[in-house]
Coordinates of C-alpha atoms and ligand atoms in Angstrom, one line a residue:
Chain D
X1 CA 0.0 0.0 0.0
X2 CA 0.8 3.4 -0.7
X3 CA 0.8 6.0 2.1
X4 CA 1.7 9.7 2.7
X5 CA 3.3 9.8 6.1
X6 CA 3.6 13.7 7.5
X7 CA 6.0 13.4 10.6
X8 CA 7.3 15.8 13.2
X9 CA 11.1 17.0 12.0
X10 CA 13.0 18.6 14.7
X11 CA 16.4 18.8 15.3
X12 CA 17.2 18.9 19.1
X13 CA 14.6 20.2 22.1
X14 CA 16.0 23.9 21.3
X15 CA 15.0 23.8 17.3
X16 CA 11.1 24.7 16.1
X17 CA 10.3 21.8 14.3
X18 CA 7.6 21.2 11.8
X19 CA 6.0 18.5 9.8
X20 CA 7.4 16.8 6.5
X21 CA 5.6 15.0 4.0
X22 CA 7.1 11.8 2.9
X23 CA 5.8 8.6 1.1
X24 CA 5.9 5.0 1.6
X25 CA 5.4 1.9 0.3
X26 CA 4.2 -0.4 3.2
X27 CA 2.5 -3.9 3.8
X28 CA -0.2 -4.5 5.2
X29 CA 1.7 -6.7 7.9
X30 CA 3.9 -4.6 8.8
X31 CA 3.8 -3.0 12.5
X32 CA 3.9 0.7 12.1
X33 CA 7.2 0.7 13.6
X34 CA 8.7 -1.5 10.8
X35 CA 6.6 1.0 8.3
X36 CA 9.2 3.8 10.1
X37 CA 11.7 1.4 9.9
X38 CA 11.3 0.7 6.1
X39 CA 10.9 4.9 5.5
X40 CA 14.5 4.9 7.6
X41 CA 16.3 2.6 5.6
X42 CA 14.9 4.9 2.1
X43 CA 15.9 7.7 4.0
X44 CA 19.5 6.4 4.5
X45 CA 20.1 5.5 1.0
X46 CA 19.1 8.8 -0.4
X47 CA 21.4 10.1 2.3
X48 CA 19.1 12.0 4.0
X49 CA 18.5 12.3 8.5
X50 CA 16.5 9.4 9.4
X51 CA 13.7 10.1 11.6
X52 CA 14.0 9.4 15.2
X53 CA 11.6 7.6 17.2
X54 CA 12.0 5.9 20.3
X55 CA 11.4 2.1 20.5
X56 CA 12.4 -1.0 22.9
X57 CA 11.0 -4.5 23.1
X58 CA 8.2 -4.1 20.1
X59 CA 6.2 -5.9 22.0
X60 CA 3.8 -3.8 24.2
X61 CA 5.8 -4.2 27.4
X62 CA 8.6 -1.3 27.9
X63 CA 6.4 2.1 27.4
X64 CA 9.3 3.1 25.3
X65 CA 7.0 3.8 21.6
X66 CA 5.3 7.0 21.9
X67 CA 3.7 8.1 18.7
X68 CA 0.7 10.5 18.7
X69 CA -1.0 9.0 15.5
X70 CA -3.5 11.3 13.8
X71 CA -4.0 13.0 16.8
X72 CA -3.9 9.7 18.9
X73 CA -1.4 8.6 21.5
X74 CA -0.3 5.1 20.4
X75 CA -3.0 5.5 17.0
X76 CA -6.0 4.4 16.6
X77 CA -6.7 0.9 18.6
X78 CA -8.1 0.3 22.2
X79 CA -5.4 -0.5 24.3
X80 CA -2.2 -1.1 22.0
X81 CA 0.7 0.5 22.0
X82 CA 1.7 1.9 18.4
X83 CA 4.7 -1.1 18.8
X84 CA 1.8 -3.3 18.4
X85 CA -0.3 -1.6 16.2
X86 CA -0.2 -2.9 12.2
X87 CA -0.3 -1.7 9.2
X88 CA -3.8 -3.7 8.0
X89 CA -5.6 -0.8 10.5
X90 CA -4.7 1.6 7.3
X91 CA -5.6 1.4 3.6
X92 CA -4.0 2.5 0.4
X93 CA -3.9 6.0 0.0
X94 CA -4.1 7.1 3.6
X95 CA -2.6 10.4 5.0
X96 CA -1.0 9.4 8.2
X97 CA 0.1 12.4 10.5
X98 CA 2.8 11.3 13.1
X99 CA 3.6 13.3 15.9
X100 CA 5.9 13.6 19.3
X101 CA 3.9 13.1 22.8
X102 CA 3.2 17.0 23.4
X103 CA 3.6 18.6 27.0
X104 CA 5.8 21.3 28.2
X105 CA 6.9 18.5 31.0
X106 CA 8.3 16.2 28.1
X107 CA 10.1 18.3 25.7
X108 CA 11.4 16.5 22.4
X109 CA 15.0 15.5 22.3
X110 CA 15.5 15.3 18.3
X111 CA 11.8 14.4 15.9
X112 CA 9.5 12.3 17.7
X113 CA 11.7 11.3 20.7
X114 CA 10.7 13.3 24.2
X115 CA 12.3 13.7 27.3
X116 CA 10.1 11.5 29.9
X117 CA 12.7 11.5 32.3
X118 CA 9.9 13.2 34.9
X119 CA 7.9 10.2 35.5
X120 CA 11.7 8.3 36.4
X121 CA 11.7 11.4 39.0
X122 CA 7.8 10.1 40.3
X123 CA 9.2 6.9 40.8
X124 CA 12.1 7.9 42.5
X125 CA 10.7 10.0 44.7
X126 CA 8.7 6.7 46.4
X127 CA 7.5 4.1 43.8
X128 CA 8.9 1.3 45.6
X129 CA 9.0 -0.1 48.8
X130 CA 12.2 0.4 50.7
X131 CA 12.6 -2.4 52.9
X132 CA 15.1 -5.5 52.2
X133 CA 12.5 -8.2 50.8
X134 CA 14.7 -11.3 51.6
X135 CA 14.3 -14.9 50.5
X136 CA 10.6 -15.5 48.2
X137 CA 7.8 -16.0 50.4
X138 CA 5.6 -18.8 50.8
X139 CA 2.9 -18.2 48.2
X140 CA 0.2 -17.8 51.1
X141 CA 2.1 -16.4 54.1
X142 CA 0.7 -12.5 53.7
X143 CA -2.8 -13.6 52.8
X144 CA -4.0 -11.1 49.9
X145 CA -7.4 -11.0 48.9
X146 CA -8.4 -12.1 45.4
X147 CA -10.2 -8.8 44.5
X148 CA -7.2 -6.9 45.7
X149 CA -4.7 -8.9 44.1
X150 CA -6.5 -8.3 40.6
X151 CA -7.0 -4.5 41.0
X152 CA -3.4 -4.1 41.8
X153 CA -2.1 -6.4 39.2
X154 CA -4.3 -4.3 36.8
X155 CA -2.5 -1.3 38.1
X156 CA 0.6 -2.6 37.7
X157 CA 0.5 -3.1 34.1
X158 CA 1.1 0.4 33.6
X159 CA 3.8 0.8 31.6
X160 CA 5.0 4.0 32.2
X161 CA 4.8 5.3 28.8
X162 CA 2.9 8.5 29.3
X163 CA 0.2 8.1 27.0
X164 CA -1.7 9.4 29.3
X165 CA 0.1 12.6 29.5
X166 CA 0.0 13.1 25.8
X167 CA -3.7 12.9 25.3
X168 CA -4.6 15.3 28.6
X169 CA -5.5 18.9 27.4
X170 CA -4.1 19.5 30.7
X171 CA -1.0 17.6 30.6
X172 CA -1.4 16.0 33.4
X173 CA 0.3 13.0 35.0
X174 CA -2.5 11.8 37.5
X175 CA -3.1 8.5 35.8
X176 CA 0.6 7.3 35.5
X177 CA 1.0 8.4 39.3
X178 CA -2.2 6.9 40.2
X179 CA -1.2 3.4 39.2
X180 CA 1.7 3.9 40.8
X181 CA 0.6 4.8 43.7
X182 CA -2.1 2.2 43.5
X183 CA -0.5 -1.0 42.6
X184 CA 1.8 -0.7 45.4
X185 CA -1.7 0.9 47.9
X186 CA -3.2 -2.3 47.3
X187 CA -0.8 -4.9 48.9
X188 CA -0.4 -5.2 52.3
X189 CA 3.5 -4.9 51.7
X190 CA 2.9 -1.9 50.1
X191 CA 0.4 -0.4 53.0
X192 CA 3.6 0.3 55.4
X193 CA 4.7 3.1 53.2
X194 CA 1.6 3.8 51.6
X195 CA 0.7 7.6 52.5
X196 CA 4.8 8.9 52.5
X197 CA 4.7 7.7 49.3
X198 CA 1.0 9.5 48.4
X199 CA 2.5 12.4 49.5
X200 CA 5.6 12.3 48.0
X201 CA 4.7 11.3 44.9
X202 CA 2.2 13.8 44.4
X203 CA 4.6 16.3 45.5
X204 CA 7.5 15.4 42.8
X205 CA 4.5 14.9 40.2
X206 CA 3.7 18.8 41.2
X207 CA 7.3 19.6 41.3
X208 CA 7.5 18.6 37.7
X209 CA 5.0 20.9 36.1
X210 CA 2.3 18.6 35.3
X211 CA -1.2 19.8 34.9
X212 CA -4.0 19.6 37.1
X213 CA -6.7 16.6 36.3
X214 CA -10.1 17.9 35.3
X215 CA -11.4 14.4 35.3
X216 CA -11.9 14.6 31.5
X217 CA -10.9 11.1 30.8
X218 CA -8.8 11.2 28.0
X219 CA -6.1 9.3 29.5
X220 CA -8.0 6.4 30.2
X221 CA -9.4 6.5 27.0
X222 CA -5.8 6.4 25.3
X223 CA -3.8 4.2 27.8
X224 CA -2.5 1.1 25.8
X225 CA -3.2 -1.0 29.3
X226 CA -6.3 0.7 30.2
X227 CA -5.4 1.6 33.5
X228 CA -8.8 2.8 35.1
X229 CA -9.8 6.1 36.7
X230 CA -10.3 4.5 39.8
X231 CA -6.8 4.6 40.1
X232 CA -6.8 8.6 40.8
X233 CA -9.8 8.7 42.6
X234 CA -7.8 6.3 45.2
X235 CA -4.9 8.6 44.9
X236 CA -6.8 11.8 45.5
X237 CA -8.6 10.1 48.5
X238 CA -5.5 8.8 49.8
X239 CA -3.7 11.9 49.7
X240 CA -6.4 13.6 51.7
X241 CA -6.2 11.3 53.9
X242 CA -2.7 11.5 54.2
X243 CA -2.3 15.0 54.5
X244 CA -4.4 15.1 58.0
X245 CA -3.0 11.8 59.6
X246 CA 0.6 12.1 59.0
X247 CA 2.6 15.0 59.7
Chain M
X1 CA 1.1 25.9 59.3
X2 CA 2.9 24.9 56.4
X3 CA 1.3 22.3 55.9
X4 CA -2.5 24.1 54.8
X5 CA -0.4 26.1 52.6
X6 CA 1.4 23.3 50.9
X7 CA -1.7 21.0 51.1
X8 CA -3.8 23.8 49.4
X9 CA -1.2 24.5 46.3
X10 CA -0.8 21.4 45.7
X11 CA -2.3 19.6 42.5
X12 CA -4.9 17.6 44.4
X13 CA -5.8 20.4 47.1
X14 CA -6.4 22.7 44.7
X15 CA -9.2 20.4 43.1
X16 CA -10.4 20.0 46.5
X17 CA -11.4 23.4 46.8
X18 CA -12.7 23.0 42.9
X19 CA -14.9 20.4 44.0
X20 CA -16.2 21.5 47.4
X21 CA -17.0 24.9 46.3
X22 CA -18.5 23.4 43.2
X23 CA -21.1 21.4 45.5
X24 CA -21.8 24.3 47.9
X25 CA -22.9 26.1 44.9
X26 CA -24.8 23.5 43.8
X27 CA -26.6 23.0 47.2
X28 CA -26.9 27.2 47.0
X29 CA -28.7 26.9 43.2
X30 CA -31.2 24.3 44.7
X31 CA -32.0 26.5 47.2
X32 CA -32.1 29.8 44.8
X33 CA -34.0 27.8 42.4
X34 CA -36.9 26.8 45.2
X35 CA -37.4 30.1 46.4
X36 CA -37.9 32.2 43.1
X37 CA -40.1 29.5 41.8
X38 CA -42.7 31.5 43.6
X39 CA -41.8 34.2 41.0
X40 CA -44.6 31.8 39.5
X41 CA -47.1 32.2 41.8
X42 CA -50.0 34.7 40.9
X43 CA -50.5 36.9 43.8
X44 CA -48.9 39.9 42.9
X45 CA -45.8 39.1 44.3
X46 CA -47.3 38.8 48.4
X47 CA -45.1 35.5 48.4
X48 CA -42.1 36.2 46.4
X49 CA -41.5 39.5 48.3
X50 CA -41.7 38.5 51.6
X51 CA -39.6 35.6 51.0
X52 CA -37.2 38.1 49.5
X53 CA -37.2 40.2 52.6
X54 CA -36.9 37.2 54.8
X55 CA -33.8 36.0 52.6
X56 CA -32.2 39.9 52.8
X57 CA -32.8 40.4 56.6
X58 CA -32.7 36.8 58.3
X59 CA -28.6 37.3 60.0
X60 CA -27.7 33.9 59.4
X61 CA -29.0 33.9 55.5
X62 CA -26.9 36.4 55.7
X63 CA -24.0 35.2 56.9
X64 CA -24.6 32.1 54.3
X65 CA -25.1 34.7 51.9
X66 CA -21.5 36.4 52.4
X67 CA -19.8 33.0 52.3
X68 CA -22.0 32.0 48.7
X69 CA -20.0 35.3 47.9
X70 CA -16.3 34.1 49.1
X71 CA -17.2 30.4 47.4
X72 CA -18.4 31.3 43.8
X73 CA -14.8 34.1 43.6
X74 CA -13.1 31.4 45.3
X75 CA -14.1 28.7 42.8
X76 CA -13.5 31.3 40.0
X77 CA -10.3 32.7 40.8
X78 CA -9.1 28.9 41.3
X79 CA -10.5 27.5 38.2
X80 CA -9.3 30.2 35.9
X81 CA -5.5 29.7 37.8
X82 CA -6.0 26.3 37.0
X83 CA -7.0 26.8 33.7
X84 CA -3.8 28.7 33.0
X85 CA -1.4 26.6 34.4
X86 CA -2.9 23.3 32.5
X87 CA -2.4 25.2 29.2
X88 CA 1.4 26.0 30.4
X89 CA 2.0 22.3 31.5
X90 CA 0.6 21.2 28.3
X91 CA 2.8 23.5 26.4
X92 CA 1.9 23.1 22.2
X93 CA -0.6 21.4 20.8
X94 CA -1.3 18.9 18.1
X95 CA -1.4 19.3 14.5
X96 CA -4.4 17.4 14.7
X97 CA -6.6 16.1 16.8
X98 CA -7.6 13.1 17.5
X99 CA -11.1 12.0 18.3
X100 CA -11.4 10.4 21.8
X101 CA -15.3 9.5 22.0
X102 CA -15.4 9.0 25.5
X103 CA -14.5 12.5 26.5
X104 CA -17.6 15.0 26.6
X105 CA -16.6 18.9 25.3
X106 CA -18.2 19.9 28.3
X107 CA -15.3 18.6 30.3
X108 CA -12.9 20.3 28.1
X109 CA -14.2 23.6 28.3
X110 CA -14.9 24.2 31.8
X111 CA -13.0 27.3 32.5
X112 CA -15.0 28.9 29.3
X113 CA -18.6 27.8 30.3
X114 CA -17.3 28.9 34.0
X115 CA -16.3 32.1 32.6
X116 CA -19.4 32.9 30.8
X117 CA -21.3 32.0 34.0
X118 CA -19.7 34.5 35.4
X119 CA -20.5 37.1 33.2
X120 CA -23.9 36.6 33.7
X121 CA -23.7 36.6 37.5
X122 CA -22.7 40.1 36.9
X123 CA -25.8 40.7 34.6
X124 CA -27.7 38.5 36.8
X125 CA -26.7 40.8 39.9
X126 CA -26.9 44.4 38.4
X127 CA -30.3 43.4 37.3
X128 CA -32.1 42.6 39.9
X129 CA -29.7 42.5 43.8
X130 CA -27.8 45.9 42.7
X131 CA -31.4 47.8 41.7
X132 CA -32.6 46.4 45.3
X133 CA -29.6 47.2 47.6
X134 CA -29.1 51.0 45.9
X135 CA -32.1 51.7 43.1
X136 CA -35.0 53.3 44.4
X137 CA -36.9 50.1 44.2
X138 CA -40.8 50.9 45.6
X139 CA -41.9 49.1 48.5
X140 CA -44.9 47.3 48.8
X141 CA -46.8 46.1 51.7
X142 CA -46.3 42.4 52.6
X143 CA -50.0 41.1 54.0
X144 CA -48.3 38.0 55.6
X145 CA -45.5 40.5 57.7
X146 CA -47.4 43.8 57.8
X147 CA -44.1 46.0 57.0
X148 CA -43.4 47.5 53.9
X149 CA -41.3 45.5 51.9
X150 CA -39.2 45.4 48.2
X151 CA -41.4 45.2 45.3
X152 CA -39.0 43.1 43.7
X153 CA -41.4 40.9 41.9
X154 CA -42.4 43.1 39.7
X155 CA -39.2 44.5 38.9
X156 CA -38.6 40.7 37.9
X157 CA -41.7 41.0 35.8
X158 CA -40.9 44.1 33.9
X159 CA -37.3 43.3 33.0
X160 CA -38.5 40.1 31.7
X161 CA -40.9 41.9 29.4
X162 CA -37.5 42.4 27.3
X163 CA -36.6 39.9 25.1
X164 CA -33.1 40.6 24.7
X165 CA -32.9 40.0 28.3
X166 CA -35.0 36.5 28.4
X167 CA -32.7 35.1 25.6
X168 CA -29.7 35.9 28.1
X169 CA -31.4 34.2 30.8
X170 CA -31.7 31.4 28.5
X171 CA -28.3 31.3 27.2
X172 CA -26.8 31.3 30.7
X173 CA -29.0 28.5 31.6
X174 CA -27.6 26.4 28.8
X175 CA -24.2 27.0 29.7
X176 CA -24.6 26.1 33.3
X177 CA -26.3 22.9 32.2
X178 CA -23.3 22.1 30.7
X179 CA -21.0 23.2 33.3
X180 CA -22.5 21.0 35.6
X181 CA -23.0 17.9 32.9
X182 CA -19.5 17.4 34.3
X183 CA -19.5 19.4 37.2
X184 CA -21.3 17.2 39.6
X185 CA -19.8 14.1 39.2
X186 CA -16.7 15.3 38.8
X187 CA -16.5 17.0 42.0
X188 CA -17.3 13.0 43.4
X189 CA -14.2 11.8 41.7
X190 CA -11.8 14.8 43.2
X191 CA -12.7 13.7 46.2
X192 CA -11.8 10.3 45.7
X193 CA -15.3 9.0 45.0
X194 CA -15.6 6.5 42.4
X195 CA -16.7 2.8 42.4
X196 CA -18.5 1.0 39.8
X197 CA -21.5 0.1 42.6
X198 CA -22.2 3.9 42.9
X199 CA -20.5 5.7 40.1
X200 CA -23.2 5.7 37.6
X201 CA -25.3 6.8 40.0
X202 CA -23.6 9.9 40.6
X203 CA -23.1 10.3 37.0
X204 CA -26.7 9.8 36.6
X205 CA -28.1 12.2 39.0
X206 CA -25.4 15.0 37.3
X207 CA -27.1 14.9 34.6
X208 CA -30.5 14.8 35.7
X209 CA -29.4 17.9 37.9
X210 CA -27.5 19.4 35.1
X211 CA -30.9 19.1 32.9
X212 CA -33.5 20.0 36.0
X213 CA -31.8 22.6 37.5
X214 CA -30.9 25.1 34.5
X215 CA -34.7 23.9 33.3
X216 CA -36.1 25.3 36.2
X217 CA -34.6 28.6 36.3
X218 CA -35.3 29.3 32.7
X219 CA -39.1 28.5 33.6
X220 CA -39.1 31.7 35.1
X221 CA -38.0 34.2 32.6
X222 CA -40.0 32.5 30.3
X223 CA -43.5 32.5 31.7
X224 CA -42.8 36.0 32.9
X225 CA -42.3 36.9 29.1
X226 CA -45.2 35.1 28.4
X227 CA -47.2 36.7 31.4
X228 CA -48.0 32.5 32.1
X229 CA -48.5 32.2 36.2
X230 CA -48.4 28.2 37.7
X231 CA -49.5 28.3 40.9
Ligands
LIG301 C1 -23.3 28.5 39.8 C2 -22.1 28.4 39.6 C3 -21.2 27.2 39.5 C4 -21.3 25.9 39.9 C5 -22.5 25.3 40.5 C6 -20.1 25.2 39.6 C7 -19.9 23.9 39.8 C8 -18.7 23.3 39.5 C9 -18.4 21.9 39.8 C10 -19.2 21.0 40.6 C11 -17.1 21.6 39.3 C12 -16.4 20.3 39.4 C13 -15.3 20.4 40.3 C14 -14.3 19.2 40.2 O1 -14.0 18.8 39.1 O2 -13.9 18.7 41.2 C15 -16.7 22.8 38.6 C16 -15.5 22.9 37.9 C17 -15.0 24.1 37.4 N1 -15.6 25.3 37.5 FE1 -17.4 25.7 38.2 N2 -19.2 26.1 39.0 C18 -19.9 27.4 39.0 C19 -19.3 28.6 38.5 C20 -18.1 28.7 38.0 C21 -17.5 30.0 37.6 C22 -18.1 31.3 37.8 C23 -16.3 29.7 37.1 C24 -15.4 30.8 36.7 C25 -14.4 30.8 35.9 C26 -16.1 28.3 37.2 C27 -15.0 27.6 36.7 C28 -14.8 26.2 36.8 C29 -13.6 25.5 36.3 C30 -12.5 26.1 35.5 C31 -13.8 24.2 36.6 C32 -12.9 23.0 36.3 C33 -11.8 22.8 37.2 C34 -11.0 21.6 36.8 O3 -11.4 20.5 36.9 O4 -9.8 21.8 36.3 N3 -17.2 27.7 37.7 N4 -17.6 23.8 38.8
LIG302 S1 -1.2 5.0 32.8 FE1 -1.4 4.1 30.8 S2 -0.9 5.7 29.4 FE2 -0.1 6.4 31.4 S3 2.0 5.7 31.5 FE3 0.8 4.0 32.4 S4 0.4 2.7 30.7 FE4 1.1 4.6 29.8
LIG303 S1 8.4 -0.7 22.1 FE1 8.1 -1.6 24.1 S2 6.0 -1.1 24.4 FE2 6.3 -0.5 22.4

């Protein structure tokens, strides 16, 4: 198939940047990143800058792809990442417009590559649980109920790609930090710790520059693991409850 | 100290305050809404005005009154800081834009339908509250209280004799109906209210609210326009 691809060209994070048309000849097969990959290799033998793009394990588990997609974090399919997404979802003669995740918190590094180092910085600042974890456990020595156990795997599948950033109007990073927060909320290993972390998690997320959630639901809508908005109401109630028990 | 102060700037403290001044005014337009539906009833105004004096005399109405005040600048001042600070974490925006279905434009545009509510608070008050705190407004005499009272009934009836002024009535009704189409169960969410056992409920009675309420009000201009009493 024939396709007209119009991606974001931009130097490095201090150049303007604007789109370029190019076209391709792509199969129907093909992911979208081996579409990119096959526009790359064209690029190189007409000795021309191939276009960056970040990209990891190709298969839905790093959160390193982040390709807005006409307008779409990770294109057009319920909860894929564009690693995972394939060519058959387009047909000949399609415009595709290919852009970097956009927030002031993320700035692009060169094309469609961006700077997500800030969510690194959430973590940091106390996604985990800080005490020495030992030898395995016996499967059932910290009894975990079943419902819990599901909600926090389902939190934990986030991926940490920041999807959910790039489709908020008002950039913000409540659903990443949410699951976060959550996964961890859920287990009783994670309970010790739970509202220091809340509150210092929300703090760095703040610290960052992300925007404030106006429960518009984009993010949920656009997450490649469909991480629920449940997630942030926990978050938000947590942290309330944090602030006046802990001081 | 600190603590209120860092509590309150921060992301999810600031939506606090979005959300809990977002239901006080909610609870307040219920209320408002009751009381001028006797703006319907045809006796001249006997009812209307003495609830009107009650409402502008009773000390702890009052006192509500002055904190209705504090909440709806509070709420604005906040949301529109909000507003501007989203659109500078967000930074540039898309060459196009994608279509997310499950979003509503309501929830996208809350700062401009808050905004415009705004703007016709201000019409809303220099209307009718400003003419009765410093026009020469005539009194009437209230048969239920025996004292002279505000004959702000029919001031209500004559301004809605314009129709300029009944279609901005109207419009402002519309755009509160979708201010609160996300408005009330978003405020449930902020504070950490969801669960799929309750959440379409709240997200049912929003918009049952968001339809009812800004229906109700625009009953009045309306029937006043067309001289139309209910009761
Ligand atoms: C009768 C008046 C009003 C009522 C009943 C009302 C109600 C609400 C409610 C319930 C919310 C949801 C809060 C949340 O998401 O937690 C909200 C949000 C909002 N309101 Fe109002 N509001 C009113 C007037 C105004 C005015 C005058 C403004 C002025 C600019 C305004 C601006 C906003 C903004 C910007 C938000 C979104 C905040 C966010 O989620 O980022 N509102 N309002
Ligand atoms: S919440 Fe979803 S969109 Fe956001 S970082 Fe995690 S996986 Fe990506
Ligand atoms: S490249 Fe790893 S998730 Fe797409």
């Amino acid at each position: 198939m024939q396709l007209t691809l119009k991606v974001w060209r931009q130097k490095d994070s201090k150049a303007k940047g604007q789109l370029e048309t190019y076209k391709v000849e792509a199969d129907e097969h093909m992911s979208f990143l081996e579409m990119l990959d096959v526009l790359n290799e064209d690029l190189i033998s007409q000795k021309k800058e191939p276009i960056s793009f970040a990209h990891d394990c190709r298969e839905g588990i790093c959160g390193t792809c982040s390709l807005v997609i006409n307008g779409r974090p990770h294109g057009p399919q319920q909860g894929t990442t564009v690693c995972q997404l394939h060519m058959r979802s387009y047909k000949d003669g399609d415009t595709i417009v290919v852009e970097p995740w956009r927030s002031a918190v993320f700035p692009v590094v060169k094309d469609l590559v961006t700077d997500r180092s800030a969510f690194d910085r959430i973590i940091q600042a106390g996604g985990f649980i800080s005490v020495n974890t030992g030898q395995a456990q016996d499967a059932n020595a910290i009894p975990v109920d079943k419902e819990d156990a599901l909600e926090a795997f389902d939190a934990a599948t986030c991926i940490g790609c920041g999807a959910c950033v790039a489709a908020c109007p008002n950039g913000s990073a409540m659903l990443f930090t949410a699951a976060k927060v959550s996964h961890l909320a859920l287990l009783p290993q994670g309970q010790v710790e739970h509202k220091k972390r809340t509150k210092a998690m929300v703090a760095q997320m703040d610290k960052e520059g992300f925007g404030m959630c106006s429960n518009i639901g984009a993010c949920e809508a656009e997450c490649p693991k469909e991480i629920s908005l449940e997630n942030i109401a926990r978050m938000n109630r947590s942290y309330i409850g944090a602030v006046f028990t802990t001081d | 100290m600190n603590w209120i102060v860092n509590f309150l700037t921060s992301s999810i403290g600031r939506k606090l305050i979005m959300s809990l001044t977002g239901l006080f005014l909610i609870l307040f337009l219920v209320v408002h809404l009751a009381g001028n539906l006797q703006l319907l009833t045809n006796d001249g105004g006997e009812a209307f005005n003495t609830y009107a004096y009650f409402m502008t005399h009773n000390p702890l109405i009052k006192f509500i009154s002055y904190g209705n005040y504090f909440f709806i600048i509070l709420h604005a001042v906040i949301g529109i800081l909000l507003y501007f600070k989203n659109r500078k974490a967000k930074g540039s925006s898309y060459a196009v834009s994608g279509s997310s279905d499950e979003t509503s434009w309501s929830s996208k545009n809350m700062a401009l339908l808050g905004t415009l509510i705004l703007a016709f608070i201000f019409i809303h008050m220099g209307d009718f509250w400003f003419k009765m705190k410093f026009g020469n407004m005539p009194d009437v005499m209230s048969a239920s209280l025996g004292v002279p009272v505000k004959d702000l009934f029919t001031r209500v009836s004559t301004a809605f004799d314009n129709p300029v002024l009944v279609i901005i009535y109207l419009i402002g009704q519309v755009v509160l109906a979708f201010h609160l189409w996300h408005g009330f169960a978003s405020a449930f969410q902020t504070l950490g209210l969801n669960h799929p056992k309750y959440t379409p409920i709240i997200q049912g009675v929003g918009k049952i609210i968001a339809i009812l309420i800004p229906l109700g009000f625009a009953l009045i201009p309306t029937l006043h326009y067309l001289d139309i009493y209910l009761f």
